[in-house]
JSON list of C-alpha atoms in Angstrom, two decimals:
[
{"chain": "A", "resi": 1, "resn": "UNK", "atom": "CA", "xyz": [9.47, 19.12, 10.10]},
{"chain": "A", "resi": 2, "resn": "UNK", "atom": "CA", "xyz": [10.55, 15.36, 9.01]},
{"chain": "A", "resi": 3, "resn": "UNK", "atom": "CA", "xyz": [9.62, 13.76, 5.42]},
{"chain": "A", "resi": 4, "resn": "UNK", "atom": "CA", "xyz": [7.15, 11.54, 4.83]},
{"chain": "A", "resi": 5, "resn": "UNK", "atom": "CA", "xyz": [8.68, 8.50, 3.66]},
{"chain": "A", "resi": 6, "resn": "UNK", "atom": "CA", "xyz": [6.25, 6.19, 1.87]},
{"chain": "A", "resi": 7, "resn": "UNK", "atom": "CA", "xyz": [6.77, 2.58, 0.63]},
{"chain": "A", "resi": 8, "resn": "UNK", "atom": "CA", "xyz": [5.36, -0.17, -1.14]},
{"chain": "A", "resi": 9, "resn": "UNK", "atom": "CA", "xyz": [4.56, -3.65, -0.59]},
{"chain": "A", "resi": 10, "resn": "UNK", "atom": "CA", "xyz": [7.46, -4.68, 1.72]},
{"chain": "A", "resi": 11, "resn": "UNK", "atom": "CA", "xyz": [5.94, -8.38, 2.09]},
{"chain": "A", "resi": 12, "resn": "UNK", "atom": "CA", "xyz": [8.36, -9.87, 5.10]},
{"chain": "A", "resi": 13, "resn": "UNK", "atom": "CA", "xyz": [11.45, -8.69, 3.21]},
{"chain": "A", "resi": 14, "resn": "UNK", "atom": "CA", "xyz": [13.07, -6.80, 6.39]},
{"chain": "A", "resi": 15, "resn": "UNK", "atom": "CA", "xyz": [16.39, -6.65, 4.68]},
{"chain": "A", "resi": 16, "resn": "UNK", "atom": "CA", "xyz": [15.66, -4.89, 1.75]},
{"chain": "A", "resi": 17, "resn": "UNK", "atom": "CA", "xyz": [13.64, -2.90, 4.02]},
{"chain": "A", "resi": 18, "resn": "UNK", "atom": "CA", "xyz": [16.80, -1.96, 6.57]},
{"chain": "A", "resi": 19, "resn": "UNK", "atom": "CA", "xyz": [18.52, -0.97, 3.11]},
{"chain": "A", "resi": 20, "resn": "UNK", "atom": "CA", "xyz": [15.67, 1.42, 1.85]},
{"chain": "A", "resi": 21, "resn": "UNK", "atom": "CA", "xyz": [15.84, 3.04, 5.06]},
{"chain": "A", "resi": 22, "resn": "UNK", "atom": "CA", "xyz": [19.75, 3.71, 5.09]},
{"chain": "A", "resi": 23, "resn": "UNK", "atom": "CA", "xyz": [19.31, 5.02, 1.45]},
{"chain": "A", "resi": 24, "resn": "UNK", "atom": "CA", "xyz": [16.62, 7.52, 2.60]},
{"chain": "A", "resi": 25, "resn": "UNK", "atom": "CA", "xyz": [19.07, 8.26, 5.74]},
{"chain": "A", "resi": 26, "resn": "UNK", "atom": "CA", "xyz": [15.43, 7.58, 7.77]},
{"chain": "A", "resi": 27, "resn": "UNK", "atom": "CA", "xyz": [15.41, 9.86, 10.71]},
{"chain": "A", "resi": 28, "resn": "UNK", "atom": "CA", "xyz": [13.70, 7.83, 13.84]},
{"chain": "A", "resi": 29, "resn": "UNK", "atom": "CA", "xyz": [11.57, 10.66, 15.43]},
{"chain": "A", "resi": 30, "resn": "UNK", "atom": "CA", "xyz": [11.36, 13.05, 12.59]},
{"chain": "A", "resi": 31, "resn": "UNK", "atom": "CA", "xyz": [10.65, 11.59, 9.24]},
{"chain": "A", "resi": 32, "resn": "UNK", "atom": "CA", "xyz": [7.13, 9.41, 9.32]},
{"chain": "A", "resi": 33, "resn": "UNK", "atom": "CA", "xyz": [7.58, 5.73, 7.89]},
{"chain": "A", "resi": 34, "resn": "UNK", "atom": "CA", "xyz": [4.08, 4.90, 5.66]},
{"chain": "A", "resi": 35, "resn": "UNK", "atom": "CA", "xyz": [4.10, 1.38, 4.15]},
{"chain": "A", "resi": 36, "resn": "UNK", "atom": "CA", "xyz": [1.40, 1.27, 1.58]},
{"chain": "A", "resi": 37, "resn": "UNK", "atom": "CA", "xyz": [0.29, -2.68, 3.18]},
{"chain": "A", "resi": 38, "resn": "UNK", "atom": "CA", "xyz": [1.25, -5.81, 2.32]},
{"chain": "A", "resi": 39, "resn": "UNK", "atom": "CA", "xyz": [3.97, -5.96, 5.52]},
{"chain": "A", "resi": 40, "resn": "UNK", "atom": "CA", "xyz": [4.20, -9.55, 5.96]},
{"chain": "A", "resi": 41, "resn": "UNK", "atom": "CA", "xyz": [2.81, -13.00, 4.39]},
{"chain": "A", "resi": 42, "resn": "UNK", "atom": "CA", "xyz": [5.41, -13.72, 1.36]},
{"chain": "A", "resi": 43, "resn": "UNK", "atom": "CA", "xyz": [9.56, -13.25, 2.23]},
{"chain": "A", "resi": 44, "resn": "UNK", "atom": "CA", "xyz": [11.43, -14.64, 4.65]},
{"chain": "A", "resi": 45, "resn": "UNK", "atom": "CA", "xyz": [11.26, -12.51, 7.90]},
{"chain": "A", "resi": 46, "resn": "UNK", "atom": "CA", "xyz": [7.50, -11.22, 8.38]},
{"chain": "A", "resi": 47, "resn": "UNK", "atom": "CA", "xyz": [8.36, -11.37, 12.03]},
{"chain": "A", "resi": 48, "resn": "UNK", "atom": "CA", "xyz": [11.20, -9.39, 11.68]},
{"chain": "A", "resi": 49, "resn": "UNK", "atom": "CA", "xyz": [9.57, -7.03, 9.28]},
{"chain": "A", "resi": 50, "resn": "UNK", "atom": "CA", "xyz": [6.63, -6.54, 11.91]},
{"chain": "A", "resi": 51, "resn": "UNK", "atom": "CA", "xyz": [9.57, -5.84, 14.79]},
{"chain": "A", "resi": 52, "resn": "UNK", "atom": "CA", "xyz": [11.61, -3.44, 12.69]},
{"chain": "A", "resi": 53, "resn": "UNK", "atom": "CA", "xyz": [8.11, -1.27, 11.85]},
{"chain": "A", "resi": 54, "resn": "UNK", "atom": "CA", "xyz": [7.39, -1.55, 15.23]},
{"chain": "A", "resi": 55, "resn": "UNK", "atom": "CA", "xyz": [10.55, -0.28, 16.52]},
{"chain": "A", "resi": 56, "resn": "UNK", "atom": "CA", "xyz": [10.37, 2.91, 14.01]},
{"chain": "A", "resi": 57, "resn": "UNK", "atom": "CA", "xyz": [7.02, 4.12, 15.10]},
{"chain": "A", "resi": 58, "resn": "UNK", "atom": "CA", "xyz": [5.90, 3.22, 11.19]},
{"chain": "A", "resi": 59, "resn": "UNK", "atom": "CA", "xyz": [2.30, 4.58, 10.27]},
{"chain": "A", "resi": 60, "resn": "UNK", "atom": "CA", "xyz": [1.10, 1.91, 7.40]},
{"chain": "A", "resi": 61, "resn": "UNK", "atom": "CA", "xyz": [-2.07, 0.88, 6.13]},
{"chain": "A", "resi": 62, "resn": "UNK", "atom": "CA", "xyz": [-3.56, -3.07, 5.96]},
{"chain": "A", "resi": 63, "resn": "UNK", "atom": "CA", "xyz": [-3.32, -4.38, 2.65]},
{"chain": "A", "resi": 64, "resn": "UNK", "atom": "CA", "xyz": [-4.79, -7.97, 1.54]},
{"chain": "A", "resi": 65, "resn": "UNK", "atom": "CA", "xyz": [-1.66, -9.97, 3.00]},
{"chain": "A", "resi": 66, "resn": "UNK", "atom": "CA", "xyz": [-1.70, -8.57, 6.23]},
{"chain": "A", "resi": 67, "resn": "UNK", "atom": "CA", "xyz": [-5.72, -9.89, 6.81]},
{"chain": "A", "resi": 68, "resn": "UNK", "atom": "CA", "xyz": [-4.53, -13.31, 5.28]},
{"chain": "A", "resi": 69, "resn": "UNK", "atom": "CA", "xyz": [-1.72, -12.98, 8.02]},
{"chain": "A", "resi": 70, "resn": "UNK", "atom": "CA", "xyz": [-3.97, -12.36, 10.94]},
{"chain": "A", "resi": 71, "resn": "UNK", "atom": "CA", "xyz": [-6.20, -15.07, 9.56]},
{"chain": "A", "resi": 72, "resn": "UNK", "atom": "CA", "xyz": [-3.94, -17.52, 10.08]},
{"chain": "A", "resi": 73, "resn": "UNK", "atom": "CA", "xyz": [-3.44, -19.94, 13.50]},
{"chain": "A", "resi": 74, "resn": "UNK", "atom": "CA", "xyz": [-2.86, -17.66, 16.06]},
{"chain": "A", "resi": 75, "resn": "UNK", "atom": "CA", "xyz": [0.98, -18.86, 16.48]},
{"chain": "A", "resi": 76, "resn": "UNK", "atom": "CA", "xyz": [1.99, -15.41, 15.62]},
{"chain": "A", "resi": 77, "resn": "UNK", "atom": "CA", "xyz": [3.52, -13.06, 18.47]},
{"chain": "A", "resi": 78, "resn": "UNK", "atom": "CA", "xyz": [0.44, -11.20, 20.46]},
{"chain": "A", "resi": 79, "resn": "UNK", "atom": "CA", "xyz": [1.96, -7.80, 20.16]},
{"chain": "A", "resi": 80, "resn": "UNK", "atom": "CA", "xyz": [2.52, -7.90, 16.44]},
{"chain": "A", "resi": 81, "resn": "UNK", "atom": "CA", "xyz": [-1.06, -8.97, 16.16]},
{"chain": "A", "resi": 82, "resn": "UNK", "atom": "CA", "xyz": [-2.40, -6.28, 17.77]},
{"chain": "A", "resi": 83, "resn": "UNK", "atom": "CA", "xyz": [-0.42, -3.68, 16.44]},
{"chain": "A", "resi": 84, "resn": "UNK", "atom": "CA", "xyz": [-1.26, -4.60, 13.16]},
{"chain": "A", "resi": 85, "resn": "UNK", "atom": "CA", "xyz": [-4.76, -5.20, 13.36]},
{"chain": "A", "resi": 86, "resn": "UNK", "atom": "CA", "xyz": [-4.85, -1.54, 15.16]},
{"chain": "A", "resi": 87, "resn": "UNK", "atom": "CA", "xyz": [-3.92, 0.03, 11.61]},
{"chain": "A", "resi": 88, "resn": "UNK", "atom": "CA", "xyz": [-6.25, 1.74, 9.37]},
{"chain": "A", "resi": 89, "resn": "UNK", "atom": "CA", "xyz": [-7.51, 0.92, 6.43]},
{"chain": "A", "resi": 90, "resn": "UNK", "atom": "CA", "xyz": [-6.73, 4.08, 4.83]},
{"chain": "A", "resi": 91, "resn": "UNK", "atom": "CA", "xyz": [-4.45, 7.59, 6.19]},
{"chain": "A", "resi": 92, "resn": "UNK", "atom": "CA", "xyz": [-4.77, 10.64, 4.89]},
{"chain": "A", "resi": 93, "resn": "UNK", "atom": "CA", "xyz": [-3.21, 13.96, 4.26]},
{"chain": "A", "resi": 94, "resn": "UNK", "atom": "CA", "xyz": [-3.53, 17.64, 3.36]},
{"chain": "A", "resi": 95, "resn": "UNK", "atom": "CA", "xyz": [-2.41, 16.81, -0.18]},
{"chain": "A", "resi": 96, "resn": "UNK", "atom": "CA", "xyz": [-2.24, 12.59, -0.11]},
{"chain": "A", "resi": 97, "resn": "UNK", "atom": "CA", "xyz": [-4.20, 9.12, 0.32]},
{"chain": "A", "resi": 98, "resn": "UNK", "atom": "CA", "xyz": [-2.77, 6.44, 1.58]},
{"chain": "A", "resi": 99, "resn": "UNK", "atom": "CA", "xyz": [-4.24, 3.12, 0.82]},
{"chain": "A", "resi": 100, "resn": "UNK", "atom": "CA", "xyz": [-3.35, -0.39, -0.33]},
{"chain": "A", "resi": 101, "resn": "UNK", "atom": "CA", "xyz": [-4.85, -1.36, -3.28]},
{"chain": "A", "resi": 102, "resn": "UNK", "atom": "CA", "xyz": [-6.72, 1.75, -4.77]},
{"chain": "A", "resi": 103, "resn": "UNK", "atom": "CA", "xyz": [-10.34, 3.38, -4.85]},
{"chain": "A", "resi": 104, "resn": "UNK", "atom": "CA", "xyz": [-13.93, 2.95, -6.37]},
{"chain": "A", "resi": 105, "resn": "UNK", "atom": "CA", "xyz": [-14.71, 5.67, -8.29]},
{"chain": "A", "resi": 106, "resn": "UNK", "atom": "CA", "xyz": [-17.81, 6.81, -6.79]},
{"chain": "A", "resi": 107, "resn": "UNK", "atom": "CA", "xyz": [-15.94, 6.93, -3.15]},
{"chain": "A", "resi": 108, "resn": "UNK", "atom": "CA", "xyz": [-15.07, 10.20, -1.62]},
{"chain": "A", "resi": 109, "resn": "UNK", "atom": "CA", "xyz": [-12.61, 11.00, 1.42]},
{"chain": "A", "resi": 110, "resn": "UNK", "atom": "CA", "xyz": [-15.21, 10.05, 3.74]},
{"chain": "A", "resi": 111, "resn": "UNK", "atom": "CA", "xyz": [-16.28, 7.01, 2.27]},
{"chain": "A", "resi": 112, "resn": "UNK", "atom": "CA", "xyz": [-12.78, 5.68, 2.43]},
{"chain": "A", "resi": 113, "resn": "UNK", "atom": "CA", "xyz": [-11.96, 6.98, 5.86]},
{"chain": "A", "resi": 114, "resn": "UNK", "atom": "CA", "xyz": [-15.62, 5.87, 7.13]},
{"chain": "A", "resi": 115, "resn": "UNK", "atom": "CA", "xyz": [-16.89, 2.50, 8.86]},
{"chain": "A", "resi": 116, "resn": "UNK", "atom": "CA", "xyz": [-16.64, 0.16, 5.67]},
{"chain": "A", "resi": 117, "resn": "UNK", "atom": "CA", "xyz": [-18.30, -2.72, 5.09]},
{"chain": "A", "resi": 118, "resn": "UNK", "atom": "CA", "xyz": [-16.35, -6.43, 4.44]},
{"chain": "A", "resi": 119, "resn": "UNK", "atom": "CA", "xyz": [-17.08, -5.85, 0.79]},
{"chain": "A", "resi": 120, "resn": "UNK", "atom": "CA", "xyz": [-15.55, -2.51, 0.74]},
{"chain": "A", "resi": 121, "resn": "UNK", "atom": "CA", "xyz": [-12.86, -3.32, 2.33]},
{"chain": "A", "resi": 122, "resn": "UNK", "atom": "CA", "xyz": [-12.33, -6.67, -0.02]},
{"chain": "A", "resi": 123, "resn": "UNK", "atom": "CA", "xyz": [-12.72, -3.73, -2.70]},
{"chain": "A", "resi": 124, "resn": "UNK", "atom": "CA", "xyz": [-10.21, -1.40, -0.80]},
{"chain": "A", "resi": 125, "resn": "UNK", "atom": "CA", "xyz": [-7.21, -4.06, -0.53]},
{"chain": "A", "resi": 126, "resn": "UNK", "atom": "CA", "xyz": [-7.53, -5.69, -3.87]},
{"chain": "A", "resi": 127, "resn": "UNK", "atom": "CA", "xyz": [-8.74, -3.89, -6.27]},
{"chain": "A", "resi": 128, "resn": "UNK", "atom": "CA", "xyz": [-6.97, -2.99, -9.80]},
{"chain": "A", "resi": 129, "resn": "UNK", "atom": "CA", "xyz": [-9.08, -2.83, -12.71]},
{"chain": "A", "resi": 130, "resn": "UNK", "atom": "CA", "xyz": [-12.46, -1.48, -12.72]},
{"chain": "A", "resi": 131, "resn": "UNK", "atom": "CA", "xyz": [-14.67, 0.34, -15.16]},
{"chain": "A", "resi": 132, "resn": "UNK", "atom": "CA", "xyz": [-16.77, 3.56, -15.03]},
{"chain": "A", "resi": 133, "resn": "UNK", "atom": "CA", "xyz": [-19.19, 2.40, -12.99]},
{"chain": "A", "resi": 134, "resn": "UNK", "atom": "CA", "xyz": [-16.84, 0.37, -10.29]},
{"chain": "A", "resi": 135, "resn": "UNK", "atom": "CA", "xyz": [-17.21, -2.94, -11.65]},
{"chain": "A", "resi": 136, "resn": "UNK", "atom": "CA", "xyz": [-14.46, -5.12, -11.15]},
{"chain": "A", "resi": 137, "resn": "UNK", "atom": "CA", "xyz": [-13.37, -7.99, -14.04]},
{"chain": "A", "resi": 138, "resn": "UNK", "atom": "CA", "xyz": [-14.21, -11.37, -12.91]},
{"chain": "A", "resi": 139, "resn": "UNK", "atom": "CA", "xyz": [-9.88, -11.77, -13.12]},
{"chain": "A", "resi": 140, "resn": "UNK", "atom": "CA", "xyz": [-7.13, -9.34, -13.47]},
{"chain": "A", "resi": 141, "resn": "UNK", "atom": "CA", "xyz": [-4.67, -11.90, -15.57]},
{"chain": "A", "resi": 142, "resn": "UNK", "atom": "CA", "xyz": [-4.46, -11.75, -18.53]},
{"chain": "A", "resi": 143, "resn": "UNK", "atom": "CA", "xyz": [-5.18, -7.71, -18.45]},
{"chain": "A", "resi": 144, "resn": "UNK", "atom": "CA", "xyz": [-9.24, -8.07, -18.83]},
{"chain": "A", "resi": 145, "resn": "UNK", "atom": "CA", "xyz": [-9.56, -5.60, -21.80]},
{"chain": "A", "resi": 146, "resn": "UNK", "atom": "CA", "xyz": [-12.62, -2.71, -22.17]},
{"chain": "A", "resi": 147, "resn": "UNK", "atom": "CA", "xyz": [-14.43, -1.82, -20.52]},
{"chain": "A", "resi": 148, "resn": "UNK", "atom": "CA", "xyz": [-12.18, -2.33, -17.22]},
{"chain": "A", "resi": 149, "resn": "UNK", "atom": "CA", "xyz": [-9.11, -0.20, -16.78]},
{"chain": "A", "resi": 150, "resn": "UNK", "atom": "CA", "xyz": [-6.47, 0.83, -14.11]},
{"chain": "A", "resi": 151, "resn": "UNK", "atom": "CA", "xyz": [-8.80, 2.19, -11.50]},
{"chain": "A", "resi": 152, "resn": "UNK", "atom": "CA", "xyz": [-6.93, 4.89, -10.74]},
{"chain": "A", "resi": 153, "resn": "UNK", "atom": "CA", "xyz": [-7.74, 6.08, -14.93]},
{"chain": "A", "resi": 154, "resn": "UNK", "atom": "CA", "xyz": [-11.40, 6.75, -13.23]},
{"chain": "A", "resi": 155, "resn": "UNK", "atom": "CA", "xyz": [-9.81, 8.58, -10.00]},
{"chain": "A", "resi": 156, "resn": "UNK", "atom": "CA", "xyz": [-10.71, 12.07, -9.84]},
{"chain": "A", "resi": 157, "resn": "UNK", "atom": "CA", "xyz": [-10.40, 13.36, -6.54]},
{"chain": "A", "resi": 158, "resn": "UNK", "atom": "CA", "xyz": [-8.66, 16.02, -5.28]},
{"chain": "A", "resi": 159, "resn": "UNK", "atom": "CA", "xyz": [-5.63, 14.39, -3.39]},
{"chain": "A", "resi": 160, "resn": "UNK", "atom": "CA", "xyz": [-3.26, 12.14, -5.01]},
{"chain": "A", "resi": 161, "resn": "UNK", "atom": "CA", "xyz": [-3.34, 8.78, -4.04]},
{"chain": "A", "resi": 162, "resn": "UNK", "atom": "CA", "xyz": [-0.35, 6.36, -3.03]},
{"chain": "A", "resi": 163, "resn": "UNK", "atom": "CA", "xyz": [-0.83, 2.49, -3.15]},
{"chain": "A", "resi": 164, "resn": "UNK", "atom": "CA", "xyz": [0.36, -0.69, -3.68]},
{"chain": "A", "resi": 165, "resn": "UNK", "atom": "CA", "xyz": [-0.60, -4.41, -4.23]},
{"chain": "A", "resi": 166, "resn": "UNK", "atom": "CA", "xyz": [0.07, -4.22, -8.75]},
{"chain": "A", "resi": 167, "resn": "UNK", "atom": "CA", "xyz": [3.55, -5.69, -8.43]},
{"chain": "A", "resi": 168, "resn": "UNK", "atom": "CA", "xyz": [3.26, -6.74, -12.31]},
{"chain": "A", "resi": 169, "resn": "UNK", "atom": "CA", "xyz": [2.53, -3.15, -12.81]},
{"chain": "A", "resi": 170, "resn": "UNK", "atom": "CA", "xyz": [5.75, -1.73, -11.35]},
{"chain": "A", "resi": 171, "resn": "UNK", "atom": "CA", "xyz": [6.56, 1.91, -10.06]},
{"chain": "A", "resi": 172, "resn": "UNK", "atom": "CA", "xyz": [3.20, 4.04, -11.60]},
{"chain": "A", "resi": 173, "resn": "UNK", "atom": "CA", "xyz": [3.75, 8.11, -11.06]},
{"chain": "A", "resi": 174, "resn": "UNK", "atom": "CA", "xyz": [0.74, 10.13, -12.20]},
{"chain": "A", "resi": 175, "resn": "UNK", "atom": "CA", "xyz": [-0.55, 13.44, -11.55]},
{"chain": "A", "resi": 176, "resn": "UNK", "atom": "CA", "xyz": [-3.48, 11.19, -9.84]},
{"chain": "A", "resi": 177, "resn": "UNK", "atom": "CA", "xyz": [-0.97, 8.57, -8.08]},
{"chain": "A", "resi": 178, "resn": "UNK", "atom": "CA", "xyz": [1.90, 7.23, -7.13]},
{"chain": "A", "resi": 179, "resn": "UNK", "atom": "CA", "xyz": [2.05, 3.24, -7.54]},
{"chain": "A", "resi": 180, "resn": "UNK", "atom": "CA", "xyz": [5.10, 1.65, -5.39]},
{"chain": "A", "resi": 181, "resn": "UNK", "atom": "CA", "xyz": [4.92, -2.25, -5.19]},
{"chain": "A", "resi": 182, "resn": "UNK", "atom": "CA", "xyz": [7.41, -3.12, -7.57]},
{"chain": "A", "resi": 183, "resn": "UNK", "atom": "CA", "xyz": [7.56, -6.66, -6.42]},
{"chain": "A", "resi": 184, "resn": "UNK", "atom": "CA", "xyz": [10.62, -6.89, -3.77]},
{"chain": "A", "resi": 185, "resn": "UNK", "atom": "CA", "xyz": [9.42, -10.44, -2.96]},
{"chain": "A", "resi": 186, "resn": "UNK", "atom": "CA", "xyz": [9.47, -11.64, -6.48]},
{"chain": "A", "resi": 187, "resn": "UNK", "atom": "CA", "xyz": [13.19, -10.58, -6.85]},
{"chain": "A", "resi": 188, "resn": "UNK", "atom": "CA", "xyz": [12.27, -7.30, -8.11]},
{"chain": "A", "resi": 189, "resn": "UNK", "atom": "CA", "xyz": [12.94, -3.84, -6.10]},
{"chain": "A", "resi": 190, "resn": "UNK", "atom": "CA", "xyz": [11.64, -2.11, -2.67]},
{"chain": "A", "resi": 191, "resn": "UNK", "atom": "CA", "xyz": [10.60, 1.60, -3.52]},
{"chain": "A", "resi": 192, "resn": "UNK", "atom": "CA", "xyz": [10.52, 4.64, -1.72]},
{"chain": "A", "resi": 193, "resn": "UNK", "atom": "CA", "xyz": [8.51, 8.01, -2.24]},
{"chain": "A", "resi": 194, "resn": "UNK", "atom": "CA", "xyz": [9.89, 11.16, -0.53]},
{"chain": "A", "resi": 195, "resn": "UNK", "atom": "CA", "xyz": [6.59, 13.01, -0.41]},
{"chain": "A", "resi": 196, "resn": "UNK", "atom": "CA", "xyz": [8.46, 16.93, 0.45]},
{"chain": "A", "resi": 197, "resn": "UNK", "atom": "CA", "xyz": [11.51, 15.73, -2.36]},
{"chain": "A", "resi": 198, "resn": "UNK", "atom": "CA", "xyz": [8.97, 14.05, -4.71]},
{"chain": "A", "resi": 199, "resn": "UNK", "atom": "CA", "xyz": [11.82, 11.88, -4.95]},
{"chain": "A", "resi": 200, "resn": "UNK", "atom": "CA", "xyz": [11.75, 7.79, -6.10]},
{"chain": "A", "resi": 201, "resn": "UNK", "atom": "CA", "xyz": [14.46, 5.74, -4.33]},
{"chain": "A", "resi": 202, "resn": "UNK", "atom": "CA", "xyz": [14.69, 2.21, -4.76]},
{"chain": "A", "resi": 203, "resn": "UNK", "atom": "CA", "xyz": [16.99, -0.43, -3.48]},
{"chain": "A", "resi": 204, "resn": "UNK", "atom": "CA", "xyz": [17.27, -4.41, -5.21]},
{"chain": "A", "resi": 205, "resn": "UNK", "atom": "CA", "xyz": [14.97, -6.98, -3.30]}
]
């Protein structure tokens, strides 16, 4: 059996990427490559990135940057299209969730795994703060104050969850979660989670 080798918002940086993966010693064909979204849009190489996940077999969710990318002219390579827009929303796991942004607190497995509507999945790739109830703040910066919170302070389902997308958050490890964008494409660092280690590795972006 291979690890499961999750990662957060790689965002066109294939370098840093290529150096995660030689720090984790990756193993094509036995460990599973999840990217919590955000694949492409910001660094340098997005088409490079796309090849390099492609070439690995990687498993990732869409986050918000990866629909802006598809939204754009359609200058992009055809295969990388569709093998992006083939991914899932959310993946799951006997003891994990994988999605980009985070949850709504009334949302189960199913809900997240089901059809979702354009407003759920707006919800699903960009949320943050929330309160009780789901709400969302009208803005995220500055930090909106009560009633909104981290959503994942309302999260109480029975899998831990692993995201992304809260870059000015940084590395977040919970009982409930596991937060990895800690902002490679803002000259921060690419992180790793070694689900059967429950191991961090990170590499400089």
């Amino acid at each position: 059996m291979g690890r499961r080798i999750f990662v957060g918002d790689i965002q066109g940086c294939r370098e840093p990427l290529q150096r995660l993966l030689d720090a984790v010693k990756f193993a094509p064909g036995s460990d599973r490559l999840l990217p919590a979204g955000d694949l492409v849009n910001k660094g340098p190489d997005s088409p490079g990135t796309l090849a390099l996940l492609m070439q690995l077999g990687a498993e990732p969710v869409l986050g918000n940057h990866d629909l802006h990318w598809l939204q754009k002219a359609k200058d992009q390579d055809p295969a990388q299209r569709a093998w992006l827009r083939a991914q899932p929303f959310a993946r799951r796991f006997d003891d994990v969730l994988l999605v980009h942004a985070g949850l709504h607190p009334r949302w189960d497995e199913a809900k997240v795994l089901g059809p979702l509507t354009a407003d759920e999945i707006d919800y699903l790739v960009n949320v943050r703060y929330c309160d009780a109830d789901g709400n969302q703040p009208p803005a995220d910066w500055p930090p909106p104050g009560p009633p909104y919170r981290p959503w994942d302070d309302f999260y109480r389902g029975p899998k831990r969850v692993v995201f992304g997308h809260w870059a000015r958050r940084g590395l977040v490890v919970r009982p409930q979660c596991i937060g990895l964008d800690t902002g490679c494409v803002y000259g921060g660092q690419l992180t790793a989670w070694i689900a059967e280690d429950d191991r961090i590795v990170q590499v400089d972006g």
